[in-house]
XYZ file of C-alpha atoms in Angstrom:
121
model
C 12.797 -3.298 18.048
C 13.528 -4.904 14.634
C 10.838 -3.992 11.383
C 9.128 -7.292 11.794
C 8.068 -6.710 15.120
C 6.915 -3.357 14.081
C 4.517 -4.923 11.416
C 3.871 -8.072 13.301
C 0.098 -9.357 13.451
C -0.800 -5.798 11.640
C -3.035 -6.138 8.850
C -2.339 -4.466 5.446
C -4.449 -3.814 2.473
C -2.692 -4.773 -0.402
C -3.940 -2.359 -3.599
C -1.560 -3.509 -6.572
C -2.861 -4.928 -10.357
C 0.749 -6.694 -11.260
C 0.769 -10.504 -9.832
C 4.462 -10.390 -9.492
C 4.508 -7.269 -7.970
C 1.592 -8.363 -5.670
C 3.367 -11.592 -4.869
C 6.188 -10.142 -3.679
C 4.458 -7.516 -1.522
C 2.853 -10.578 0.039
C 5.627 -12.749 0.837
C 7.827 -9.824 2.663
C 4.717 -8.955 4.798
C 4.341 -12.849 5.378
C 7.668 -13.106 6.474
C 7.496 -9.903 8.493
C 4.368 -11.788 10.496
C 1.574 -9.463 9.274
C -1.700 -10.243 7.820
C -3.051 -9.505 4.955
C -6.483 -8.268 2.920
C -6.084 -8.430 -0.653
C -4.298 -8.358 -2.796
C -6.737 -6.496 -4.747
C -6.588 -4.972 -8.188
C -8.789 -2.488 -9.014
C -10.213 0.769 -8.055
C -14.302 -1.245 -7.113
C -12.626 -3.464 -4.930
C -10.203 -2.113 -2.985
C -13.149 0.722 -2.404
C -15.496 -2.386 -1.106
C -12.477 -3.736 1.108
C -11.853 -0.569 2.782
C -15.816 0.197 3.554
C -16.454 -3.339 4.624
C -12.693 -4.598 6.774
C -13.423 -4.242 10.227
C -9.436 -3.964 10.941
C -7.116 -1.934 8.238
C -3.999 -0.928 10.305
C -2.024 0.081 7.211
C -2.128 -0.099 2.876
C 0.146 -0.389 0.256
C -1.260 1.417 -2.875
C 0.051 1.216 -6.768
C -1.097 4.049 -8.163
C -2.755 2.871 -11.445
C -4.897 -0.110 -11.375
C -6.458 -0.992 -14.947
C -6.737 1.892 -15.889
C -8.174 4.087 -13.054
C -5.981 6.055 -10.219
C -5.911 4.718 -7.147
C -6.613 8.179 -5.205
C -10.265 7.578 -3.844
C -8.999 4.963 -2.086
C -6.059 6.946 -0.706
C -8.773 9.366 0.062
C -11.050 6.733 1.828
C -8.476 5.588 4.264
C -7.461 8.706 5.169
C -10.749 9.317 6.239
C -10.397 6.172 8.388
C -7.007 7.246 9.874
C -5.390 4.610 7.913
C -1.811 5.126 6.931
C -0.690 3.718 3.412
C 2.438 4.029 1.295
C 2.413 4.354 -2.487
C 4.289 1.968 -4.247
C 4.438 2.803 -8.009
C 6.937 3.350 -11.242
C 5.557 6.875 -10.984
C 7.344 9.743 -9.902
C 6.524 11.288 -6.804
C 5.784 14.665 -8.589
C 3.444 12.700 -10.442
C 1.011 12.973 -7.342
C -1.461 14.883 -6.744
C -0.588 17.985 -4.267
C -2.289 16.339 -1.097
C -0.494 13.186 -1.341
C 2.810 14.651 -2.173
C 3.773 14.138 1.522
C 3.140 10.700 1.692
C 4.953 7.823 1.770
C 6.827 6.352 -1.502
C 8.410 3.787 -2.695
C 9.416 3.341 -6.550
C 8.920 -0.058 -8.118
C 10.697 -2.221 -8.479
C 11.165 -1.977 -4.614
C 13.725 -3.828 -2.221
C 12.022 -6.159 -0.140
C 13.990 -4.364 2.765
C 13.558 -1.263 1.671
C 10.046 -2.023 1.208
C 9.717 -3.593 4.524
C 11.788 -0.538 5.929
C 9.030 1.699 4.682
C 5.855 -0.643 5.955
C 7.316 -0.569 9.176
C 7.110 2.799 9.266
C 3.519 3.045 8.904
Protein backbone atom coordinates (compact mmCIF):
# COMPACT_ATOMS: atom_id res chain seq x y z
CA UNK A 1 0.00 0.00 0.00
CA UNK A 2 1.68 3.29 -1.07
CA UNK A 3 1.64 6.56 1.74
CA UNK A 4 -1.17 8.19 -0.11
CA UNK A 5 -3.46 5.53 0.32
CA UNK A 6 -2.50 5.39 3.88
CA UNK A 7 -3.58 9.11 4.40
CA UNK A 8 -6.27 9.08 1.82
CA UNK A 9 -9.74 10.79 2.78
CA UNK A 10 -8.11 11.13 6.52
CA UNK A 11 -8.53 14.39 7.98
CA UNK A 12 -5.61 16.30 9.60
CA UNK A 13 -5.45 19.25 11.84
CA UNK A 14 -3.01 21.45 10.64
CA UNK A 15 -1.39 23.55 13.89
CA UNK A 16 1.51 25.71 12.21
CA UNK A 17 1.89 29.93 12.46
CA UNK A 18 4.43 30.18 9.23
CA UNK A 19 2.23 30.58 5.83
CA UNK A 20 4.93 28.97 3.86
CA UNK A 21 5.40 26.36 6.10
CA UNK A 22 1.57 25.90 6.36
CA UNK A 23 1.26 25.97 2.60
CA UNK A 24 3.37 23.39 2.04
CA UNK A 25 1.97 21.07 4.72
CA UNK A 26 -1.25 21.61 2.79
CA UNK A 27 -0.38 20.89 -0.64
CA UNK A 28 1.51 17.37 0.22
CA UNK A 29 -1.62 16.29 2.22
CA UNK A 30 -3.73 17.57 -0.87
CA UNK A 31 -1.84 15.61 -3.09
CA UNK A 32 -1.75 12.62 -0.75
CA UNK A 33 -5.91 12.82 -0.97
CA UNK A 34 -6.52 13.83 2.67
CA UNK A 35 -8.58 16.51 4.08
CA UNK A 36 -7.87 19.07 5.95
CA UNK A 37 -8.97 21.45 9.21
CA UNK A 38 -6.90 24.38 9.53
CA UNK A 39 -4.41 25.52 9.02
CA UNK A 40 -4.56 27.22 12.23
CA UNK A 41 -2.09 29.42 14.04
CA UNK A 42 -2.38 29.83 17.42
CA UNK A 43 -2.69 28.15 20.68
CA UNK A 44 -7.09 29.62 21.08
CA UNK A 45 -7.79 28.14 17.94
CA UNK A 46 -6.40 25.10 17.37
CA UNK A 47 -7.85 24.44 21.18
CA UNK A 48 -11.52 25.47 19.67
CA UNK A 49 -10.87 23.14 16.51
CA UNK A 50 -10.01 20.18 18.45
CA UNK A 51 -13.14 20.59 21.08
CA UNK A 52 -15.56 21.40 18.33
CA UNK A 53 -14.27 18.82 14.86
CA UNK A 54 -16.45 16.03 14.90
CA UNK A 55 -13.65 13.93 12.84
CA UNK A 56 -9.70 14.54 13.75
CA UNK A 57 -7.98 11.31 12.49
CA UNK A 58 -4.49 12.80 12.83
CA UNK A 59 -2.43 16.55 13.55
CA UNK A 60 0.54 18.08 12.57
CA UNK A 61 1.77 20.43 15.39
CA UNK A 62 4.69 23.33 15.25
CA UNK A 63 5.62 23.71 18.45
CA UNK A 64 5.57 27.53 19.00
CA UNK A 65 2.73 29.46 17.70
CA UNK A 66 3.02 33.37 18.49
CA UNK A 67 4.41 33.05 21.18
CA UNK A 68 2.72 30.24 23.23
CA UNK A 69 3.72 26.28 23.12
CA UNK A 70 1.68 24.24 21.42
CA UNK A 71 1.50 21.40 24.27
CA UNK A 72 -2.23 21.77 25.50
CA UNK A 73 -3.18 20.96 22.35
CA UNK A 74 -0.86 17.95 22.12
CA UNK A 75 -2.38 17.23 25.43
CA UNK A 76 -6.06 17.64 24.18
CA UNK A 77 -5.78 15.19 21.39
CA UNK A 78 -4.25 12.77 23.22
CA UNK A 79 -7.07 12.75 25.31
CA UNK A 80 -9.13 12.15 22.14
CA UNK A 81 -6.87 9.27 20.90
CA UNK A 82 -5.66 11.47 18.23
CA UNK A 83 -2.22 10.84 16.90
CA UNK A 84 -0.11 13.99 15.79
CA UNK A 85 3.49 14.56 14.75
CA UNK A 86 5.53 17.60 15.74
CA UNK A 87 6.94 19.43 13.09
CA UNK A 88 9.30 22.19 14.40
CA UNK A 89 13.08 23.80 14.10
CA UNK A 90 13.26 22.58 17.68
CA UNK A 91 15.20 19.85 18.86
CA UNK A 92 13.59 16.89 20.00
CA UNK A 93 15.25 17.22 23.50
CA UNK A 94 13.64 20.41 23.50
CA UNK A 95 10.30 18.54 24.47
CA UNK A 96 8.85 18.09 27.26
CA UNK A 97 9.46 14.41 28.86
CA UNK A 98 5.90 13.03 27.84
CA UNK A 99 6.16 13.94 24.33
CA UNK A 100 9.69 12.87 23.90
CA UNK A 101 8.34 9.66 22.27
CA UNK A 102 6.43 11.18 19.76
CA UNK A 103 6.65 11.70 16.40
CA UNK A 104 9.19 14.41 14.80
CA UNK A 105 10.01 15.94 12.06
CA UNK A 106 12.57 19.02 11.87
CA UNK A 107 11.67 21.93 9.65
CA UNK A 108 12.37 22.53 6.98
CA UNK A 109 10.85 19.02 6.20
CA UNK A 110 10.86 16.91 2.85
CA UNK A 111 7.59 16.73 1.48
CA UNK A 112 8.31 12.86 1.34
CA UNK A 113 9.75 12.62 4.32
CA UNK A 114 7.00 14.54 5.68
CA UNK A 115 4.44 12.53 3.96
CA UNK A 116 6.50 9.36 5.07
CA UNK A 117 5.90 10.42 8.63
CA UNK A 118 1.90 11.43 8.20
CA UNK A 119 1.40 8.19 6.87
CA UNK A 120 2.51 6.77 9.72
CA UNK A 121 0.04 8.21 11.94
Amino acid sequence: MSEEADIFDKVFLVVEDEYLVAADILDVLGRAGADVIGPVSSLEGALKLVDEAEQIDAAVLDIHLRGAEVYPVADALSLRNVPFAFLTAYDRGDLPERFREAPFLQKPADPDELLHLLSRL
